[in-house]
Tab-separated table of C-alpha atoms in Angstrom:
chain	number	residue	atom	x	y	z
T	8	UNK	CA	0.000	0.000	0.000
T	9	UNK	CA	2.695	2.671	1.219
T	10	UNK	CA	4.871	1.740	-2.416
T	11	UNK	CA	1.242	2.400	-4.114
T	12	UNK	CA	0.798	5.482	-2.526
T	13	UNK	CA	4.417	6.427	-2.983
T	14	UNK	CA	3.889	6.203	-6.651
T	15	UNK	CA	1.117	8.008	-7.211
T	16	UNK	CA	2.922	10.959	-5.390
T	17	UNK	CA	5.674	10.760	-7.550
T	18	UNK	CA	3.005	10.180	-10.860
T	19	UNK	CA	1.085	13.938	-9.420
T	20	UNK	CA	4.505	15.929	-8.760
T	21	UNK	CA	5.748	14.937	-12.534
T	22	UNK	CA	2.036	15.552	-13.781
T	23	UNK	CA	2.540	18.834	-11.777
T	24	UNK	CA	5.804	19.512	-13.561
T	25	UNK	CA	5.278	18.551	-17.034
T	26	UNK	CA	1.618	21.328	-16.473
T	27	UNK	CA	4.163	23.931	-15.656
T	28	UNK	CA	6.228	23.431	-18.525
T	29	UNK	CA	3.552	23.221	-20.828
T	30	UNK	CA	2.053	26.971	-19.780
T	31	UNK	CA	2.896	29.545	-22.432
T	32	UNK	CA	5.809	31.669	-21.276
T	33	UNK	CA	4.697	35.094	-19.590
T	34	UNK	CA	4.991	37.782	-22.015
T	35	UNK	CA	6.605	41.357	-20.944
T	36	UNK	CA	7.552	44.234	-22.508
T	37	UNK	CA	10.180	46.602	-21.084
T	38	UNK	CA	10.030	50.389	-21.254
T	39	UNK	CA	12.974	52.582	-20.911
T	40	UNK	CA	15.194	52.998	-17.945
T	41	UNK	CA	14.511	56.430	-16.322
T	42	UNK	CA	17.763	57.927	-14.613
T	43	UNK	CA	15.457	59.446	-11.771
T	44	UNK	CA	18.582	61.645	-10.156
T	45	UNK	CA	18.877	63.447	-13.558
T	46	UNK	CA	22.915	63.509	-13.509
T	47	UNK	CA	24.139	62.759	-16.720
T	48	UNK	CA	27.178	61.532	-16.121
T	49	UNK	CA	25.245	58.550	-15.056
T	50	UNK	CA	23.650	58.348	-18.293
T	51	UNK	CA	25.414	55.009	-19.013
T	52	UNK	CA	23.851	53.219	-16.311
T	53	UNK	CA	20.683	53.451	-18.684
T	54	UNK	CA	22.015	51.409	-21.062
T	55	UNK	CA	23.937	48.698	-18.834
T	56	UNK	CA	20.204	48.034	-16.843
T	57	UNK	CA	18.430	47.351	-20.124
T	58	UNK	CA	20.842	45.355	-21.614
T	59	UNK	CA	21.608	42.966	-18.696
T	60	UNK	CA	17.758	42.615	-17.885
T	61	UNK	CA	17.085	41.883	-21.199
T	62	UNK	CA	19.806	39.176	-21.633
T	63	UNK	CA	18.787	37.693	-18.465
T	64	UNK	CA	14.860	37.222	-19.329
T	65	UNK	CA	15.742	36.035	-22.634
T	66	UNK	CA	17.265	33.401	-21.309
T	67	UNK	CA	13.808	32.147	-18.774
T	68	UNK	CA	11.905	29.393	-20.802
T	69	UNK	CA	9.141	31.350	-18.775
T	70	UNK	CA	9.379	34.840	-20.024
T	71	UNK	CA	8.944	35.710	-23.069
T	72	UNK	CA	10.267	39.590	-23.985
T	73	UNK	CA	8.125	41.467	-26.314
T	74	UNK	CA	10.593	42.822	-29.427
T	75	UNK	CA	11.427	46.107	-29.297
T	76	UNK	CA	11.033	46.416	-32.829
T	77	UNK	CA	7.512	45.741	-32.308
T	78	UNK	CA	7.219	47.943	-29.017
T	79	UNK	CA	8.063	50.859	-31.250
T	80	UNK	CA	6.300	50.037	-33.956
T	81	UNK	CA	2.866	49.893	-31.761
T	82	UNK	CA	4.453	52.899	-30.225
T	83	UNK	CA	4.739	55.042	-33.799
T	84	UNK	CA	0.941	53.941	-34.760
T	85	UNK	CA	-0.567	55.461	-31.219
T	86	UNK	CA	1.717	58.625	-32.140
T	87	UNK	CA	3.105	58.116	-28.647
T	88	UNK	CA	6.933	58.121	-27.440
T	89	UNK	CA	8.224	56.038	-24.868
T	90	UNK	CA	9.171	58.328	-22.466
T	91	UNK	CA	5.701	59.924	-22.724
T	92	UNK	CA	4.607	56.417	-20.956
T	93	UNK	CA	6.230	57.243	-17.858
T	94	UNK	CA	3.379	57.989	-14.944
T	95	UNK	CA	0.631	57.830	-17.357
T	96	UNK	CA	-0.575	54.195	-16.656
T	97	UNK	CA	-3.257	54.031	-18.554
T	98	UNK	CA	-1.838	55.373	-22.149
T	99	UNK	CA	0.663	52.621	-20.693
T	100	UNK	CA	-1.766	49.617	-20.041
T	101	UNK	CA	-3.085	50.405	-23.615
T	102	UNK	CA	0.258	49.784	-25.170
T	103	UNK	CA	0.980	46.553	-23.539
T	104	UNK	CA	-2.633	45.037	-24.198
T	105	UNK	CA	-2.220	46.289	-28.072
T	106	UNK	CA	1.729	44.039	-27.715
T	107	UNK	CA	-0.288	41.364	-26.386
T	108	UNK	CA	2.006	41.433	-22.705
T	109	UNK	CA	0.850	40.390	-19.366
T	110	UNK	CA	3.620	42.840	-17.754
T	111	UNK	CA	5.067	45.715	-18.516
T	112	UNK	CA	8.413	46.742	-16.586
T	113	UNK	CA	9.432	50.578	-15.962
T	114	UNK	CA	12.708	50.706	-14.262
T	115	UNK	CA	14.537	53.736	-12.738
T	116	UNK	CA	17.687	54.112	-10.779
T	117	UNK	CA	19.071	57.069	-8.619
T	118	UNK	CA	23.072	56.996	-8.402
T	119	UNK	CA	24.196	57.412	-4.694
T	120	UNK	CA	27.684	57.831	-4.641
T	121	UNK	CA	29.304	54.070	-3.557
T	122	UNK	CA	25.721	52.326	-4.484
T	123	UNK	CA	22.892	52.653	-7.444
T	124	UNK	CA	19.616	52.595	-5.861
T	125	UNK	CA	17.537	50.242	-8.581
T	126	UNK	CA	13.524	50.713	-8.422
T	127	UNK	CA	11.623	48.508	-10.738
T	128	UNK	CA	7.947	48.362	-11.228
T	129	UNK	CA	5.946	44.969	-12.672
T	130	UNK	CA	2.441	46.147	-14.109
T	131	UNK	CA	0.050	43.694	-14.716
T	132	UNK	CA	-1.835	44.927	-18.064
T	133	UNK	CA	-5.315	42.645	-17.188
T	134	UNK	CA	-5.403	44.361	-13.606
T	135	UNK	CA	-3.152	47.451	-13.486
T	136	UNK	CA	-1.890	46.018	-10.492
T	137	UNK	CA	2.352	47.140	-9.840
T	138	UNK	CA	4.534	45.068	-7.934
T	139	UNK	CA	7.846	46.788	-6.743
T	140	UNK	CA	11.178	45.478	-6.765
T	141	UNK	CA	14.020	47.449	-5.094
T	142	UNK	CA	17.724	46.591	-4.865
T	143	UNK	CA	20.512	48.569	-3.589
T	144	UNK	CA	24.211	47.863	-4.928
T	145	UNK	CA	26.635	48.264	-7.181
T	146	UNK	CA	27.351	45.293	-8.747
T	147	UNK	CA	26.049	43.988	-12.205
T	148	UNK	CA	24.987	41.373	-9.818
T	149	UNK	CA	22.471	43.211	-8.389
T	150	UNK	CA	20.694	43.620	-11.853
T	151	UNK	CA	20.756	40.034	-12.262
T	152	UNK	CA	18.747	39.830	-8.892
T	153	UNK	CA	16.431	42.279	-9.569
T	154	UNK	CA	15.878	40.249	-13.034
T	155	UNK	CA	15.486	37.072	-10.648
T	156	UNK	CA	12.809	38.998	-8.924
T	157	UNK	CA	11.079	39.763	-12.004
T	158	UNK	CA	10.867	36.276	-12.841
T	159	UNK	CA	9.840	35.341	-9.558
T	160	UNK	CA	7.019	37.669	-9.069
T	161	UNK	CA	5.687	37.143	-13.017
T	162	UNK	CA	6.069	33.522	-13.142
T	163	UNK	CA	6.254	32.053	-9.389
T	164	UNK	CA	9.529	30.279	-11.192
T	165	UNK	CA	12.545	30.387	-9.116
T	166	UNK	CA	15.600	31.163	-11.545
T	167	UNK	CA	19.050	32.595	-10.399
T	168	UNK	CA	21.321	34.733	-13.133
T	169	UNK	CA	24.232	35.895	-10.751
T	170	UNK	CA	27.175	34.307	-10.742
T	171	UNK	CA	31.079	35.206	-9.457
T	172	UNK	CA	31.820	36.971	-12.649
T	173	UNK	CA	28.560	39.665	-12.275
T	174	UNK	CA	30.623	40.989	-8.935
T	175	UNK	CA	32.450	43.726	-10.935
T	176	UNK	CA	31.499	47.508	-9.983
T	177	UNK	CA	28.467	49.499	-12.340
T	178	UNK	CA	29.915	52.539	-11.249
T	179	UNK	CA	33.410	52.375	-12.387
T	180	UNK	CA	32.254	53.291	-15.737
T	181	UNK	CA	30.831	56.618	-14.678
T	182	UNK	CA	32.176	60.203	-16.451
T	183	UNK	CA	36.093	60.537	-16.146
T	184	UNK	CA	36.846	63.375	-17.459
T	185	UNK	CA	39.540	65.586	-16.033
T	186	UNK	CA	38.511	68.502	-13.832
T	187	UNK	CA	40.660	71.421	-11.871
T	188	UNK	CA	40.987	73.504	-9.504
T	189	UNK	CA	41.383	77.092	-9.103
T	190	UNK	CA	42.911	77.404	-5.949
T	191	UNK	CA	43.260	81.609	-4.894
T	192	UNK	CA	45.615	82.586	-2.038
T	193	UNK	CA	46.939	85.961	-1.029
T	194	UNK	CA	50.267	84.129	-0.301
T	195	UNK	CA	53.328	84.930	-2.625
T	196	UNK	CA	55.277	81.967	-3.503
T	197	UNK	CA	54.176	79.657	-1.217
T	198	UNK	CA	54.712	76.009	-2.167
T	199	UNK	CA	51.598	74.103	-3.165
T	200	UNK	CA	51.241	70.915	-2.843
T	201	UNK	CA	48.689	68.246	-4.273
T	202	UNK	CA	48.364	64.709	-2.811
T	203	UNK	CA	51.274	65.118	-1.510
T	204	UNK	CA	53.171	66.602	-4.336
T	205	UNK	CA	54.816	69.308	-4.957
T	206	UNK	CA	53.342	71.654	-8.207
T	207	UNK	CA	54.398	75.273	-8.113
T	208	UNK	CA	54.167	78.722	-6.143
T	209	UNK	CA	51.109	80.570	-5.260
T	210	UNK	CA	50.912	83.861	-7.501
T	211	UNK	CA	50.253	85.694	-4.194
T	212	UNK	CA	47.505	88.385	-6.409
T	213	UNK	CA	44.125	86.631	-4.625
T	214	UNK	CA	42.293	87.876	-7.776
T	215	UNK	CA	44.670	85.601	-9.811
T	216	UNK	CA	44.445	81.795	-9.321
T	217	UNK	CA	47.108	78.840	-9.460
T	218	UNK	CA	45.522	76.815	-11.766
T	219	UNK	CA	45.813	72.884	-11.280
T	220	UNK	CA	44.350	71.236	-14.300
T	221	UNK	CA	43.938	67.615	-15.824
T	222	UNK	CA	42.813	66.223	-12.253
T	223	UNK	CA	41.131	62.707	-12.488
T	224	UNK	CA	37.614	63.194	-11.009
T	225	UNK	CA	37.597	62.220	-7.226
T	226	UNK	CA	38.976	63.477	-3.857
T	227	UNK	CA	42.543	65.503	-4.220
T	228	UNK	CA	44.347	67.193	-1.114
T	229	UNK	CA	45.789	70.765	-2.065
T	230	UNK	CA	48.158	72.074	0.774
T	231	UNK	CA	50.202	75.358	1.138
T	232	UNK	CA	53.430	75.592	2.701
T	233	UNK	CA	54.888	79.217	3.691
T	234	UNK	CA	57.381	78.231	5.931
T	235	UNK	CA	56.959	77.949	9.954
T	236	UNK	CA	55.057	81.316	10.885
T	237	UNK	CA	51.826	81.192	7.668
T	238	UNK	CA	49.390	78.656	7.868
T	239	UNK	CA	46.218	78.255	10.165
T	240	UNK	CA	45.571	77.921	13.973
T	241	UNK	CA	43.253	75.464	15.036
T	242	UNK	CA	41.341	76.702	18.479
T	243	UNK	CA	41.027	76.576	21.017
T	244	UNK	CA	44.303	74.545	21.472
T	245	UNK	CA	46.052	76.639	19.205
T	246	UNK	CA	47.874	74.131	17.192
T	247	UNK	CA	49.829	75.542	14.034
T	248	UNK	CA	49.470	73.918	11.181
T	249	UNK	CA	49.955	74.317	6.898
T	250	UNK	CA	46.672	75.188	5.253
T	251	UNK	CA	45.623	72.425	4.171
T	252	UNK	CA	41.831	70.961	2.177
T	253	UNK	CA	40.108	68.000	0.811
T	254	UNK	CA	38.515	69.065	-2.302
T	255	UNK	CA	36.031	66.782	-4.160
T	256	UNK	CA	37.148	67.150	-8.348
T	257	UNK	CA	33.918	66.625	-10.433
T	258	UNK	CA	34.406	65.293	-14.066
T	259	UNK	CA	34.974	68.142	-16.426
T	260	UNK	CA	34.087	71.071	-13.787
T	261	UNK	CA	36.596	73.458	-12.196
T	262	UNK	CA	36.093	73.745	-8.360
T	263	UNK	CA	37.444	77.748	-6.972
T	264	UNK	CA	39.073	76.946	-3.684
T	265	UNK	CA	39.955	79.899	-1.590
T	266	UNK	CA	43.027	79.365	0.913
T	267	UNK	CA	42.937	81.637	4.105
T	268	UNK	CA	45.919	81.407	5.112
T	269	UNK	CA	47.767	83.985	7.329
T	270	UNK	CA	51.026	84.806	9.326
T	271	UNK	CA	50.112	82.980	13.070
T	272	UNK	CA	51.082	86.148	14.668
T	273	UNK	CA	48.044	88.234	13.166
T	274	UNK	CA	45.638	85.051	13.831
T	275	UNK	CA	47.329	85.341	17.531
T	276	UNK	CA	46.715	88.876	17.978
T	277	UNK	CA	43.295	88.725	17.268
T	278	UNK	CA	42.269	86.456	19.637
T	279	UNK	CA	44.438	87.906	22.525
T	280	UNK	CA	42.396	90.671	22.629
T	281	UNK	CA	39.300	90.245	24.035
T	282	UNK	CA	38.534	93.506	24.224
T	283	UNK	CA	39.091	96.909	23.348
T	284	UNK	CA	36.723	99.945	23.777
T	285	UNK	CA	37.228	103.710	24.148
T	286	UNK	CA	34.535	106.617	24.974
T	287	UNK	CA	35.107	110.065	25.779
T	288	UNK	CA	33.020	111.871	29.207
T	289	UNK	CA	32.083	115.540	27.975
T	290	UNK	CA	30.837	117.329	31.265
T	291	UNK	CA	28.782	119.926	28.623
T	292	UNK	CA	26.646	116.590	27.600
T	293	UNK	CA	26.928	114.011	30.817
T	294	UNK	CA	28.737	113.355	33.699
T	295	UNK	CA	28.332	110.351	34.369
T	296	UNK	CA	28.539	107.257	31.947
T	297	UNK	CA	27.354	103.682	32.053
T	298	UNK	CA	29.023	100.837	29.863
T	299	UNK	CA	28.595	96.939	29.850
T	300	UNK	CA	30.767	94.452	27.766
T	301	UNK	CA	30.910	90.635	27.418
T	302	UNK	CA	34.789	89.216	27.348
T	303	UNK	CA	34.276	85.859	27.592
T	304	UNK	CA	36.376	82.644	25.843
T	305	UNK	CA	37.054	79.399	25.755
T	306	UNK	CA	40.644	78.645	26.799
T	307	UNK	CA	43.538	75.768	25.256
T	308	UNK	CA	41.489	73.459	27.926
T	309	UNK	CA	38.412	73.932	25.870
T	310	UNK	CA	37.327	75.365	29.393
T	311	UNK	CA	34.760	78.515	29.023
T	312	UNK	CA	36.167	81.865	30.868
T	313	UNK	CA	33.381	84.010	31.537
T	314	UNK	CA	34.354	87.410	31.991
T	315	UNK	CA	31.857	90.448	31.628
T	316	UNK	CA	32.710	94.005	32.234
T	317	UNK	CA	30.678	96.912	34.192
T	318	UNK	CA	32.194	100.290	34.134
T	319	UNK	CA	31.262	103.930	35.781
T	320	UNK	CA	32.647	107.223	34.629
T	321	UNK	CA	32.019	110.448	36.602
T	322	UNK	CA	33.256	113.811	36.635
T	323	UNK	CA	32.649	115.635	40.182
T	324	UNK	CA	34.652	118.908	40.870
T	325	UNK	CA	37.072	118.650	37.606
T	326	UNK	CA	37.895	114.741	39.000
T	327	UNK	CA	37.437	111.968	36.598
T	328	UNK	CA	36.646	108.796	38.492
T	329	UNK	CA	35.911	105.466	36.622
T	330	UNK	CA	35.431	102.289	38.565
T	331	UNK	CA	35.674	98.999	37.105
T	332	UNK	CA	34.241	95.922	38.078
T	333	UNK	CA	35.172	92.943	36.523
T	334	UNK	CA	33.496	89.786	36.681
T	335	UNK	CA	35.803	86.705	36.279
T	336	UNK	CA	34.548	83.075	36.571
T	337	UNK	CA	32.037	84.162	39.285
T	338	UNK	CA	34.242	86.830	41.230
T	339	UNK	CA	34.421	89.932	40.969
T	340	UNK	CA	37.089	92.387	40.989
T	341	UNK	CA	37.092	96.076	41.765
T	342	UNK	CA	39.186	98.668	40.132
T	343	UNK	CA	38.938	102.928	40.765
T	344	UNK	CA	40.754	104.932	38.856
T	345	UNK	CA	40.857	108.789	39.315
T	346	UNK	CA	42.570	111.624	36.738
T	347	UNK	CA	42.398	115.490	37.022
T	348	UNK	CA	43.469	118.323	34.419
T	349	UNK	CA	46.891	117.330	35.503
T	350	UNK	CA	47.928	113.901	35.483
T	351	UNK	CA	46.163	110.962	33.987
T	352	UNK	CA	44.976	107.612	35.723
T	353	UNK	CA	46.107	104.440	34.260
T	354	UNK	CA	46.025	100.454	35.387
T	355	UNK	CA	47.345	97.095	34.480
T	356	UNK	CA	46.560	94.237	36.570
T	357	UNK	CA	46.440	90.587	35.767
T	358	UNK	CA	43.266	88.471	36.599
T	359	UNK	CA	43.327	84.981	36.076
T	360	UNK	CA	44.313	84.174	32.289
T	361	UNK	CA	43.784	87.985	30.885
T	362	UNK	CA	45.098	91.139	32.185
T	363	UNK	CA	42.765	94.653	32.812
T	364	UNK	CA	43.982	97.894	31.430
T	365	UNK	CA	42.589	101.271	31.903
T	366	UNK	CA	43.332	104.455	31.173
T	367	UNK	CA	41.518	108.211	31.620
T	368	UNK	CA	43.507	110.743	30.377
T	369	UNK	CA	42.467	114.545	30.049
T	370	UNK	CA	41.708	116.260	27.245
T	371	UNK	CA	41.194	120.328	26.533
T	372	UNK	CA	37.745	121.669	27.851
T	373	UNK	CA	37.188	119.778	30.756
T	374	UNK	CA	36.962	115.791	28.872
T	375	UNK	CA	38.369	112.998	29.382
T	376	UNK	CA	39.262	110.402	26.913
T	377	UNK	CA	39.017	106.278	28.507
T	378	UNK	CA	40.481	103.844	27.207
T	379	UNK	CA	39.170	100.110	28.825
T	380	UNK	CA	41.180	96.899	27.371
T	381	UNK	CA	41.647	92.982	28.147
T	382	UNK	CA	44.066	90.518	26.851
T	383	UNK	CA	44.549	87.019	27.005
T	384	UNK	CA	47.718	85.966	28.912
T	385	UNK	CA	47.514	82.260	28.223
T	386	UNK	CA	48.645	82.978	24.608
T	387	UNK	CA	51.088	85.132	23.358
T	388	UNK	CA	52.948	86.333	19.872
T	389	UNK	CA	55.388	84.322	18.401
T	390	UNK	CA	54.215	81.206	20.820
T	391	UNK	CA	54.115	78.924	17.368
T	392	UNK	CA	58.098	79.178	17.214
T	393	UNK	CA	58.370	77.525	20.575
């Protein structure tokens, strides 16, 4: 009984089979690839996606591919163009029922640097019904997947197309042609240097660019070497180094770089003082004077100093007498100053990492000209040669 039964199973799954193979081959029709980021350069993708979809259906006993001779001939009686199929599904439908298809296929692919993004749509013509396949990669291997897929979903017929030799890159093909760069620097002969190699002077006229030409499309490093005190300081540890940029070279475009380098001891300067603020007291127009001013900074710790200024200038009998309080990290420090028609006032004292200056000084008619400064002390010129 059990060998009985065991043959009649085998008899149904062969009876099963031989059905299968005796269906007519699903009939599809492909309409163009659509480069959906719009980049030309990547215009050859178009191609390579048709081609290896079509060679791999052609080669399913269960798909059948619709001519393209005969897709365009259909096409040139409706007075309709390919492209004009795309997102109009019915005009679409219409097409592949006049072809005689049971799918259409409308592929796309966006280009995303290191991968392709592949997007292909299966319309049933009886239904209207789509079916989405989506693949990331960039192998021609994952075209012959996504054909796979198509097979899969039209059929229900489980076929496989990749193989070892489909793992070479899709992308290596894109646009090589040469770009450059126009790099601008105010620097006169500096050395430049590009990956590493060294290609000429700087013109040191910013208006008037080094040109570097014939670049292979891809990432090139430009750096500028002035010798030990030009170059760029990077804070808050104040760390000297060359100028020095990555720039991304696209295929036959020229990319304006702008190099802002300067001597250390200007860069130095400028952040040493923290401030630097001058008023004159009139006793025709006021006598007394109110002024506020934020100093604060972030030290070679990458510790925040918070340091805020209040200051008071008053004239009372002739006298000039400006108090300062500054507020350091919390505490707060008191400073008077007084001047008269005959000598001035002045003040230097060190708080922390800056130092307070002041200075009233009289002027003809009764004014007097202050002068209110503060300095970093935890830098200092010429600290880059140490």
């Amino acid at each position: 009984m059990m060998k009985k039964r065991i043959v009649t199973l085998i008899i149904l799954l062969l009876s099963g089979i031989a059905l299968i193979s005796a269906q007519a081959p699903v009939r599809v029709a492909m309409l163009d690839v659509e480069n959906l980021g719009g980049d030309p350069r990547h215009q050859y993708l178009e191609g390579m996606i048709q081609g290896v979809l079509l060679f791999d259906l052609t080669r399913s006993e269960w798909v059948d591919v619709v001519a393209r001779s005969d897709l365009e001939n259909i096409l040139a009686e409706q007075r309709l163009r390919l492209s004009g199929l795309t997102g109009e599904e019915e005009r679409a439908l219409d097409v592949g029922r006049l072809l005689g298809a049971d799918y259409l296929i409308r592929s796309g692919f966006a280009f995303l640097g290191e991968d392709v993004l592949f997007t292909v749509n299966l319309i049933d013509v009886e239904t209207g019904l789509t079916k989405t396949v989506m693949e990331r990669g960039h192998t021609e291997n994952t075209i012959h997947l996504i054909a796979e897929q198509i097979v899969l979903h039209a059929t229900g017929a489980d076929v496989v197309f990749q193989d070892p030799g489909g793992e070479r890159s899709i992308i290596s093909m894109k646009d090589e042609t040469p770009g450059s760069i126009a790099l601008h620097t105010n620097l006169v002969d500096a050395e430049i240097y590009l990956d590493g190699d060294f290609i000429g002077y700087s013109t040191g006229d910013i208006r008037v660019p080094f040109l570097i030409e014939n670049l292979k499309p891809g990432s090139h490093r430009v750096r500028i070497d002035l010798g030990r005190d030009f170059g760029i300081v990077k804070l808050p540890e104040f760390t000297f180094h060359d100028w020095e940029e990555e720039v991304q070279v696209l295929s036959g475009r020229r990319q304006v770089v702008r190099a802002n380098a300067s001597h250390f001891n200007n860069i130095i300067y400028n952040q040493m003082k923290r401030l630097y603020e001058n008023f004159t007291l009139d006793p025709t127009v006021n006598l007394v004077k109110e002024e506020w001013w934020d100093a604060s900074f972030v030290d070679r710790n990458r510790q925040e100093v918070v340091i805020t200024l209040n200051v008071t200038a008053r004239i009372t009998e002739g006298i000039c007498t400006l108090q300062a309080d500054l507020h350091y990290d919390g505490e707060i420090h008191q400073f008077v100053i007084n001047a008269d028609s005959s000598r001035n006032g002045e003040l230097r004292e060190e708080v922390g990492k800056v130092e307070f200056r002041a200075r009233v000084i009289p002027r003809y008619g009764g004014n007097y000209y202050i002068e209110l400064q503060i300095w970093r002390t935890d830098i200092w010129q010429g600290m880059h040669r140490e």
